[in-house]
DNA sequence: GAATAAACGAGACGGTACGTCGCGTCTTAAG
DNA sequence: CTTAAGACGCGACGTACCGTCTCGTTTATTC
């Protein structure tokens, strides 16, 4: 019926070799002195094979660096703060890969000029993270830990922002304690303080 | 005594004209389609004069983008939360310049490869902001709003991180309300929760 | 057997278009205000394609200026003096091209520093001209016009020297009469003088 | 009367040091990789002092290379051929200086673009050499060796041409024998052959 | 002797061309 | 129809040199 299409099929090994070479080179030389020809040579591949798969250098880097960000479902710890803590840890693990440490800054740079890339990021990474935050909040609301209307986008910024700043801008060491503190900060921000709850429980 | 130095001195007007041209061009065409020749032409200057001052295109851009970050003293509003709000606004004003919106992502990218640049950023921008945060906290402590030991670096991350993420990564609109919310979040994180205050009012 | 060589082959049209553009530009603007970018633009070619063929601007110019010096066999007029006249005319035609008038002085300059270039000139142009002179002399000898041992290199200098001096050093107009006179001078120099012939007519 | 003019007078040492540096550098690196800044450094002099004396790099080189070409009167040997031989030797001595071997090719190159330079050369070097040739011919005519009307310009080309070609184009060794042969060739060309004189003494 | 005026070393300046490098496309022959 | 190899057009890069200009200093003549 449908002939699997004529001609030589694409080589699956290339689909793996190229992103691997990209990550290796990113870790070695960074994004600045990073060349498509180098990637081709390293992967033992022609440039045409690369450009048949990726529309541009930026796309190639982006697709190669964040190749398996399907983080799976958010672990349910039973309490809001530790759920947040788990999510933050998950995000951190994605960002602190050797390849990601150089690819994400490059991605940030590329985003300023490339609207398509920006849209794609919004639709995939951002959407998925917002969904995760929303899920956590809904679970907390179901448990009565949280009011029904929380600003999910704000929460997302409070979670990712400090991580991005620490990792990619100020290049500070990011330890467990910092993740705890960020989680606690978000928790405090999302939950009405005891004081408010005690003082005016009916105002809401 | 010691002759100031032989030869024709550097032209002061160029020292101003080049960064101005850089900022204008960054705002107009972005970092991607940004040319040293364009800068030279715009500034009415030869390329040699530029490369005599900056080692590379990147250095020129970064040195030009953050030209007057000496934001002066932090306004004292009398209350911690509004002090934080003012500081956040200050930081935001620096970052939301047309030139900065395109230069800072490029700077972030460059930081991953250039240790010197990283040090320079740490010693200037980061140090100055940490000092600002510290000053605000000390004033709050003097007023009795704050415990004596607060994590200034954490506070700094909580302030700048969400701004950076919103402006440069997710390209979200940053309005007054968001600045309010960030300030509130930092305030909540720094101050002991009501609950704790209620539980141990005499510890002060 | 041996694969002709991998990859895209050099474009033959460029091999012709570039020298043509060089000659056109040399004739138009001279060697002084002559730009590689202009050549590239005129030939509809990238600079890389040029530098893939020629190691430098100078190489490109010289290789382009003397593109078809294979002047074919020397015309046989049946008499030594008119043979010489024909050869001188041939040499003059090569040197008085618009392109050659500006390229050859530059070539002369380059020869002082570049041994390789010098060798190449010796092996091609000089060798070919010496062969021509030798052929003419041998024909004359066969006809009995000439003694058997003539100094071919001297003859060559006497032919080309005045042309070079007139065209490239003193920039004098070179008309038919001058060519006649040079030919006559060489003829006189090569042939035994009448005096000698009168004195010893039987030596032949 | 004429005040020797106010202000600091020009430094005589510079007038000597610069041409000396030019000749040294020409001999060392040739004209191609020859820099005005190098000359200034070598002579221990500022560039302004150079450009106050010479209008351009080409002028400087030209004036420095042929600085003492006042060859004095032509020796009178009593016979035309040896007079020619002496003149050729004089010309050769000028051209075969280490500095001249690189400066003259550069001068030849410069002549194609610079009309002023060409005029200057014509008015000085060429005029002086033509005068020399003319003087020799007149002496020969007075002695009865020569007819009254000889083509002085042709003679000049026949003298200088082969020298220029040998020295600057083909870079052949120029020995005493070659000078002899050139002199003989010119002699033959200038003097009517015995045959002609014998055959038709009255045709002239 | 002070003022003037030109020349000096040093080196920055505008301009222009150089030769290199990278991107993304195209063109071969081979599979 | 894909592949490896590599040439292609384009365009920016950073360097080099020219000839000019500005400094502060030095050296002579003129008031």
Coordinates of N, CA, C and O in Angstrom, one line a residue, chain A residues 56-188:
Chain A
X56 N 18.6 25.3 11.4 CA 19.7 26.3 11.7 C 20.5 25.8 12.8 O 20.2 24.8 13.5
X57 N 21.6 26.4 12.9 CA 22.5 26.1 14.0 C 21.8 26.2 15.4 O 22.0 25.4 16.2
X58 N 21.1 27.3 15.6 CA 20.4 27.5 16.8 C 19.4 26.4 17.1 O 19.4 25.8 18.2
X59 N 18.6 26.0 16.1 CA 17.7 24.9 16.3 C 18.4 23.6 16.7 O 18.0 22.9 17.6
X60 N 19.5 23.4 16.0 CA 20.3 22.2 16.3 C 20.7 22.2 17.8 O 20.6 21.2 18.5
X61 N 21.3 23.3 18.2 CA 21.8 23.3 19.5 C 20.6 23.2 20.5 O 20.7 22.4 21.5
X62 N 19.6 23.9 20.3 CA 18.4 23.8 21.2 C 17.9 22.4 21.3 O 17.7 21.9 22.4
X63 N 17.6 21.8 20.1 CA 17.1 20.5 20.1 C 18.0 19.5 20.7 O 17.6 18.5 21.3
X64 N 19.3 19.7 20.6 CA 20.3 18.7 21.1 C 20.5 18.9 22.6 O 20.7 17.9 23.3
X65 N 20.4 20.1 23.1 CA 20.7 20.3 24.5 C 19.5 19.9 25.4 O 19.7 19.3 26.5
X66 N 18.3 20.1 25.0 CA 17.2 19.8 25.8 C 16.4 18.5 25.3 O 15.2 18.5 25.3
X67 N 17.2 17.6 24.9 CA 16.7 16.5 24.1 C 15.7 15.6 24.9 O 14.8 15.0 24.4
X68 N 15.9 15.5 26.2 CA 15.0 14.6 27.0 C 14.5 15.3 28.2 O 14.8 14.9 29.3
X69 N 13.7 16.3 28.0 CA 13.2 17.1 29.1 C 11.8 16.6 29.5 O 11.2 17.3 30.4
X70 N 11.4 15.5 28.9 CA 10.1 15.0 29.4 C 10.3 14.5 30.8 O 10.7 13.3 31.0
X71 N 10.0 15.3 31.7 CA 10.4 15.1 33.1 C 9.4 14.2 33.8 O 9.6 13.9 35.0
X72 N 8.4 13.7 33.1 CA 7.4 12.8 33.8 C 6.6 13.6 34.8 O 6.7 14.8 35.0
X73 N 5.7 12.8 35.5 CA 4.8 13.5 36.4 C 5.5 14.0 37.6 O 6.6 13.6 38.0
X74 N 4.8 15.0 38.3 CA 5.4 15.6 39.5 C 5.1 14.7 40.7 O 4.0 14.2 40.9
X75 N 6.2 14.4 41.4 CA 6.0 13.5 42.6 C 5.1 14.2 43.6 O 5.2 15.4 43.9
X76 N 4.2 13.3 44.2 CA 3.3 13.8 45.2 C 3.8 13.4 46.5 O 3.8 12.3 46.9
X77 N 4.2 14.4 47.3 CA 4.8 14.1 48.6 C 3.7 14.3 49.7 O 4.0 14.0 50.9
X78 N 2.6 14.9 49.3 CA 1.6 15.0 50.3 C 1.6 16.4 51.0 O 0.6 16.7 51.7
X79 N 2.6 17.1 50.8 CA 2.6 18.5 51.4 C 3.1 19.5 50.3 O 4.0 19.2 49.5
X80 N 2.6 20.7 50.4 CA 2.9 21.7 49.3 C 4.3 22.0 49.3 O 5.0 22.0 48.2
X81 N 4.9 22.3 50.4 CA 6.3 22.8 50.4 C 7.3 21.7 49.8 O 8.2 22.0 49.0
X82 N 7.1 20.5 50.2 CA 8.0 19.5 49.7 C 7.7 19.2 48.2 O 8.6 18.8 47.5
X83 N 6.4 19.3 47.8 CA 6.1 19.2 46.4 C 6.9 20.3 45.6 O 7.5 20.0 44.6
X84 N 6.8 21.5 46.1 CA 7.6 22.5 45.5 C 9.1 22.2 45.4 O 9.8 22.4 44.4
X85 N 9.6 21.7 46.6 CA 11.0 21.4 46.6 C 11.3 20.4 45.6 O 12.4 20.5 44.9
X86 N 10.5 19.4 45.4 CA 10.8 18.3 44.4 C 10.8 18.9 43.0 O 11.6 18.6 42.1
X87 N 9.8 19.8 42.7 CA 9.7 20.4 41.4 C 11.0 21.2 41.1 O 11.6 21.2 40.0
X88 N 11.4 22.0 42.1 CA 12.6 22.9 41.9 C 13.8 22.0 41.7 O 14.6 22.3 40.8
X89 N 13.9 20.9 42.4 CA 15.0 20.0 42.2 C 15.0 19.4 40.8 O 16.0 19.3 40.1
X90 N 13.8 19.1 40.3 CA 13.6 18.6 38.9 C 14.1 19.6 37.9 O 14.9 19.3 37.0
X91 N 13.7 20.9 38.1 CA 14.1 21.9 37.2 C 15.6 22.1 37.2 O 16.3 22.3 36.2
X92 N 16.1 22.1 38.4 CA 17.5 22.3 38.6 C 18.3 21.2 37.9 O 19.4 21.5 37.3
X93 N 17.8 20.0 38.0 CA 18.6 18.9 37.4 C 18.6 19.1 35.9 O 19.6 18.7 35.2
X94 N 17.6 19.6 35.3 CA 17.6 19.8 33.8 C 18.6 20.9 33.5 O 19.4 20.8 32.5
X95 N 18.7 21.9 34.3 CA 19.5 23.1 34.0 C 21.0 22.9 34.3 O 21.8 23.6 33.8
X96 N 21.3 21.9 35.2 CA 22.7 21.9 35.6 C 23.5 20.8 34.9 O 24.6 20.4 35.3
X97 N 23.0 20.3 33.8 CA 23.8 19.4 33.0 C 24.9 20.2 32.4 O 24.8 21.4 32.1
X98 N 26.1 19.5 32.2 CA 27.2 20.3 31.5 C 26.8 20.9 30.2 O 27.1 22.1 29.9
X99 N 26.1 20.2 29.4 CA 25.7 20.7 28.1 C 24.7 21.9 28.3 O 24.8 22.9 27.6
X100 N 23.8 21.7 29.2 CA 22.8 22.7 29.4 C 23.4 24.0 29.9 O 22.9 25.1 29.6
X101 N 24.4 23.9 30.7 CA 25.1 25.1 31.3 C 25.6 26.0 30.2 O 25.7 27.2 30.4
X102 N 25.9 25.5 29.1 CA 26.4 26.4 28.0 C 25.3 26.6 26.9 O 25.2 27.6 26.3
X103 N 24.4 25.6 26.8 CA 23.4 25.7 25.8 C 22.3 26.7 26.2 O 21.8 27.4 25.3
X104 N 21.9 26.6 27.4 CA 20.8 27.5 27.8 C 21.1 29.0 27.7 O 20.3 29.7 27.2
X105 N 22.3 29.4 28.2 CA 22.7 30.8 27.9 C 22.6 31.1 26.4 O 22.1 32.2 26.0
X106 N 23.1 30.2 25.6 CA 23.0 30.5 24.1 C 21.6 30.5 23.7 O 21.2 31.4 22.9
X107 N 20.7 29.7 24.3 CA 19.3 29.7 23.9 C 18.7 31.0 24.3 O 18.0 31.7 23.6
X108 N 19.1 31.5 25.5 CA 18.6 32.8 26.0 C 18.9 33.9 25.0 O 18.1 34.7 24.6
X109 N 20.2 33.8 24.5 CA 20.6 34.8 23.5 C 19.8 34.7 22.2 O 19.3 35.7 21.7
X110 N 19.6 33.5 21.8 CA 18.9 33.2 20.5 C 17.5 33.7 20.6 O 16.9 34.1 19.6
X111 N 16.9 33.6 21.8 CA 15.5 33.9 21.9 C 15.2 35.4 21.6 O 14.1 35.7 21.2
X112 N 16.2 36.2 21.8 CA 15.9 37.7 21.6 C 15.6 38.0 20.2 O 14.9 39.0 19.9
X113 N 16.2 37.2 19.3 CA 16.1 37.5 17.9 C 15.1 36.6 17.1 O 14.5 37.0 16.1
X114 N 14.9 35.4 17.7 CA 14.1 34.4 16.9 C 12.7 34.2 17.5 O 12.6 33.6 18.6
X115 N 11.7 34.8 16.9 CA 10.4 34.7 17.4 C 9.9 33.2 17.4 O 9.2 32.8 18.3
X116 N 10.2 32.5 16.4 CA 9.8 31.1 16.3 C 10.3 30.3 17.4 O 9.5 29.6 18.1
X117 N 11.6 30.5 17.7 CA 12.2 29.8 18.8 C 11.5 30.1 20.1 O 11.2 29.3 21.0
X118 N 11.2 31.4 20.3 CA 10.5 31.9 21.5 C 9.2 31.2 21.6 O 8.8 30.7 22.7
X119 N 8.4 31.1 20.6 CA 7.1 30.5 20.6 C 7.3 29.0 21.0 O 6.5 28.5 21.8
X120 N 8.2 28.4 20.4 CA 8.4 27.0 20.6 C 8.8 26.7 22.1 O 8.2 25.8 22.8
X121 N 9.6 27.6 22.7 CA 9.9 27.4 24.1 C 8.7 27.6 24.9 O 8.4 26.9 25.9
X122 N 7.9 28.7 24.6 CA 6.7 28.9 25.3 C 5.8 27.7 25.3 O 5.2 27.3 26.3
X123 N 5.6 27.2 24.1 CA 4.7 26.1 24.0 C 5.1 24.8 24.6 O 4.3 23.9 24.9
X124 N 6.4 24.6 24.8 CA 6.9 23.3 25.3 C 7.3 23.4 26.7 O 6.6 23.0 27.6
X125 N 8.5 24.0 26.9 CA 9.1 24.0 28.2 C 8.2 24.8 29.2 O 7.8 24.3 30.3
X126 N 7.9 26.1 28.8 CA 7.1 26.9 29.7 C 5.8 26.3 30.0 O 5.3 26.2 31.2
X127 N 5.1 25.8 29.0 CA 3.8 25.2 29.2 C 3.9 24.0 30.1 O 3.0 23.9 31.0
X128 N 4.9 23.2 29.9 CA 5.0 22.0 30.7 C 5.3 22.4 32.2 O 4.7 21.8 33.1
X129 N 6.1 23.4 32.4 CA 6.4 23.7 33.8 C 5.2 24.4 34.4 O 4.9 24.1 35.6
X130 N 4.5 25.2 33.7 CA 3.3 25.8 34.3 C 2.3 24.7 34.6 O 1.6 24.8 35.7
X131 N 2.2 23.7 33.8 CA 1.2 22.6 34.1 C 1.7 21.9 35.4 O 0.8 21.6 36.3
X132 N 3.0 21.7 35.6 CA 3.5 21.1 36.8 C 3.1 21.9 38.0 O 2.6 21.4 39.0
X133 N 3.4 23.2 37.9 CA 3.1 24.1 39.1 C 1.6 24.1 39.4 O 1.1 23.9 40.5
X134 N 0.8 24.1 38.3 CA -0.7 24.1 38.5 C -1.1 22.8 39.2 O -1.9 22.9 40.1
X135 N -0.5 21.7 38.7 CA -0.9 20.5 39.3 C -0.6 20.5 40.8 O -1.5 20.0 41.6
X136 N 0.6 20.9 41.2 CA 0.9 20.9 42.6 C 0.0 21.8 43.4 O -0.5 21.4 44.5
X137 N -0.4 23.0 42.8 CA -1.3 23.9 43.5 C -2.7 23.3 43.7 O -3.3 23.4 44.7
X138 N -3.1 22.6 42.6 CA -4.4 22.0 42.7 C -4.4 20.9 43.8 O -5.4 20.8 44.6
X139 N -3.4 20.1 43.8 CA -3.3 19.1 44.9 C -3.3 19.8 46.3 O -4.0 19.3 47.2
X140 N -2.6 20.9 46.4 CA -2.6 21.6 47.7 C -3.9 22.1 48.0 O -4.4 22.1 49.2
X141 N -4.6 22.7 47.0 CA -6.0 23.2 47.3 C -6.9 22.1 47.7 O -7.7 22.3 48.6
X142 N -6.8 21.0 47.0 CA -7.6 19.8 47.4 C -7.4 19.4 48.8 O -8.3 19.0 49.5
X143 N -6.1 19.6 49.3 CA -5.8 19.2 50.7 C -6.2 20.3 51.6 O -6.0 20.2 52.9
X144 N -6.6 21.5 51.1 CA -6.9 22.6 51.9 C -5.7 23.5 52.3 O -5.9 24.4 53.2
X145 N -4.6 23.2 51.8 CA -3.4 24.0 52.1 C -3.4 25.4 51.5 O -2.7 26.3 51.9
X146 N -4.2 25.5 50.4 CA -4.1 26.7 49.6 C -5.4 27.3 49.2 O -6.4 26.5 49.1
X147 N -5.5 28.6 49.1 CA -6.7 29.2 48.5 C -6.9 28.7 47.1 O -6.0 28.2 46.5
X148 N -8.1 29.0 46.6 CA -8.3 28.4 45.3 C -7.7 29.2 44.1 O -7.5 28.7 43.1
X149 N -7.5 30.5 44.3 CA -6.9 31.2 43.2 C -5.5 31.6 43.5 O -5.2 32.5 44.3
X150 N -4.5 31.0 42.9 CA -3.1 31.4 43.1 C -2.6 31.7 41.7 O -3.0 31.2 40.7
X151 N -1.6 32.6 41.8 CA -1.0 33.1 40.5 C 0.1 32.1 40.1 O 1.2 32.2 40.5
X152 N -0.3 31.2 39.2 CA 0.6 30.1 38.8 C 1.9 30.7 38.1 O 3.0 30.3 38.3
X153 N 1.6 31.7 37.2 CA 2.8 32.3 36.5 C 3.8 32.9 37.4 O 5.0 32.8 37.2
X154 N 3.2 33.6 38.4 CA 4.2 34.2 39.4 C 5.0 33.1 40.1 O 6.2 33.2 40.2
X155 N 4.3 32.1 40.5 CA 5.0 31.0 41.2 C 6.1 30.4 40.3 O 7.2 30.2 40.7
X156 N 5.8 30.3 39.0 CA 6.8 29.8 38.1 C 8.0 30.7 38.0 O 9.1 30.2 38.0
X157 N 7.7 32.0 37.9 CA 8.9 32.9 37.9 C 9.7 32.8 39.2 O 10.9 32.9 39.1
X158 N 9.0 32.7 40.3 CA 9.7 32.7 41.6 C 10.6 31.4 41.7 O 11.6 31.3 42.4
X159 N 10.1 30.4 41.0 CA 10.9 29.1 41.0 C 12.1 29.1 40.1 O 13.2 28.9 40.5
X160 N 11.8 29.4 38.9 CA 12.9 29.3 37.9 C 13.8 30.5 37.9 O 15.0 30.4 37.6
X161 N 13.3 31.7 38.2 CA 14.1 32.9 38.2 C 15.4 32.8 39.0 O 16.5 33.0 38.5
X162 N 15.3 32.5 40.3 CA 16.5 32.4 41.1 C 17.5 31.4 40.6 O 18.7 31.6 40.6
X163 N 16.9 30.3 40.1 CA 17.8 29.2 39.6 C 18.6 29.8 38.3 O 19.8 29.6 38.2
X164 N 17.8 30.4 37.4 CA 18.5 30.9 36.2 C 19.5 31.9 36.6 O 20.6 31.9 36.1
X165 N 19.2 32.9 37.5 CA 20.1 33.9 37.9 C 21.4 33.3 38.5 O 22.5 33.7 38.2
X166 N 21.2 32.3 39.4 CA 22.3 31.7 40.1 C 23.2 31.0 39.1 O 24.4 31.1 39.1
X167 N 22.6 30.2 38.3 CA 23.3 29.3 37.4 C 24.0 30.0 36.2 O 25.1 29.8 35.9
X168 N 23.2 30.9 35.6 CA 23.6 31.4 34.2 C 24.1 32.8 34.3 O 24.8 33.2 33.3
X169 N 23.7 33.6 35.3 CA 24.1 35.0 35.3 C 25.3 35.2 36.3 O 26.3 35.7 35.9
X170 N 25.0 34.8 37.5 CA 26.0 35.0 38.5 C 27.0 33.8 38.8 O 27.9 34.0 39.5
X171 N 26.6 32.7 38.2 CA 27.4 31.5 38.3 C 27.8 31.2 39.7 O 29.0 31.0 40.0
X172 N 26.8 31.2 40.6 CA 27.0 30.8 42.0 C 26.8 29.3 42.1 O 26.1 28.7 41.3
X173 N 27.5 28.8 43.1 CA 27.2 27.4 43.4 C 25.8 27.2 43.9 O 25.3 28.0 44.7
X174 N 25.1 26.2 43.4 CA 23.7 25.9 43.8 C 23.7 24.6 44.6 O 23.8 23.6 44.0
X175 N 23.5 24.8 45.9 CA 23.4 23.5 46.7 C 22.0 23.2 47.2 O 21.1 23.9 46.9
X176 N 21.9 22.2 47.9 CA 20.6 21.7 48.4 C 20.0 22.8 49.3 O 18.8 23.0 49.2
X177 N 20.8 23.5 50.1 CA 20.2 24.5 50.9 C 19.5 25.6 50.2 O 18.4 26.1 50.5
X178 N 20.1 26.0 49.1 CA 19.5 27.1 48.3 C 18.2 26.6 47.7 O 17.2 27.4 47.7
X179 N 18.2 25.4 47.2 CA 16.9 24.8 46.7 C 15.8 24.9 47.8 O 14.7 25.2 47.6
X180 N 16.2 24.5 49.0 CA 15.3 24.5 50.2 C 14.8 26.0 50.3 O 13.5 26.2 50.5
X181 N 15.7 26.9 50.3 CA 15.2 28.3 50.6 C 14.3 28.8 49.5 O 13.4 29.5 49.8
X182 N 14.6 28.5 48.3 CA 13.7 28.9 47.2 C 12.4 28.3 47.4 O 11.3 29.0 47.3
X183 N 12.3 27.0 47.7 CA 11.1 26.3 47.9 C 10.3 27.0 49.0 O 9.1 27.3 48.9
X184 N 11.0 27.3 50.1 CA 10.3 27.9 51.3 C 9.8 29.3 50.9 O 8.7 29.7 51.3
X185 N 10.6 30.0 50.1 CA 10.1 31.4 49.7 C 8.8 31.3 48.9 O 7.9 32.0 49.1
X186 N 8.8 30.4 47.9 CA 7.6 30.2 47.1 C 6.4 29.8 48.0 O 5.3 30.3 47.8
X187 N 6.7 28.9 48.9 CA 5.7 28.4 49.8 C 5.0 29.6 50.6 O 3.8 29.7 50.6
X188 N 5.9 30.4 51.1 CA 5.4 31.5 51.9 C 4.6 32.5 51.0 O 3.6 33.0 51.5

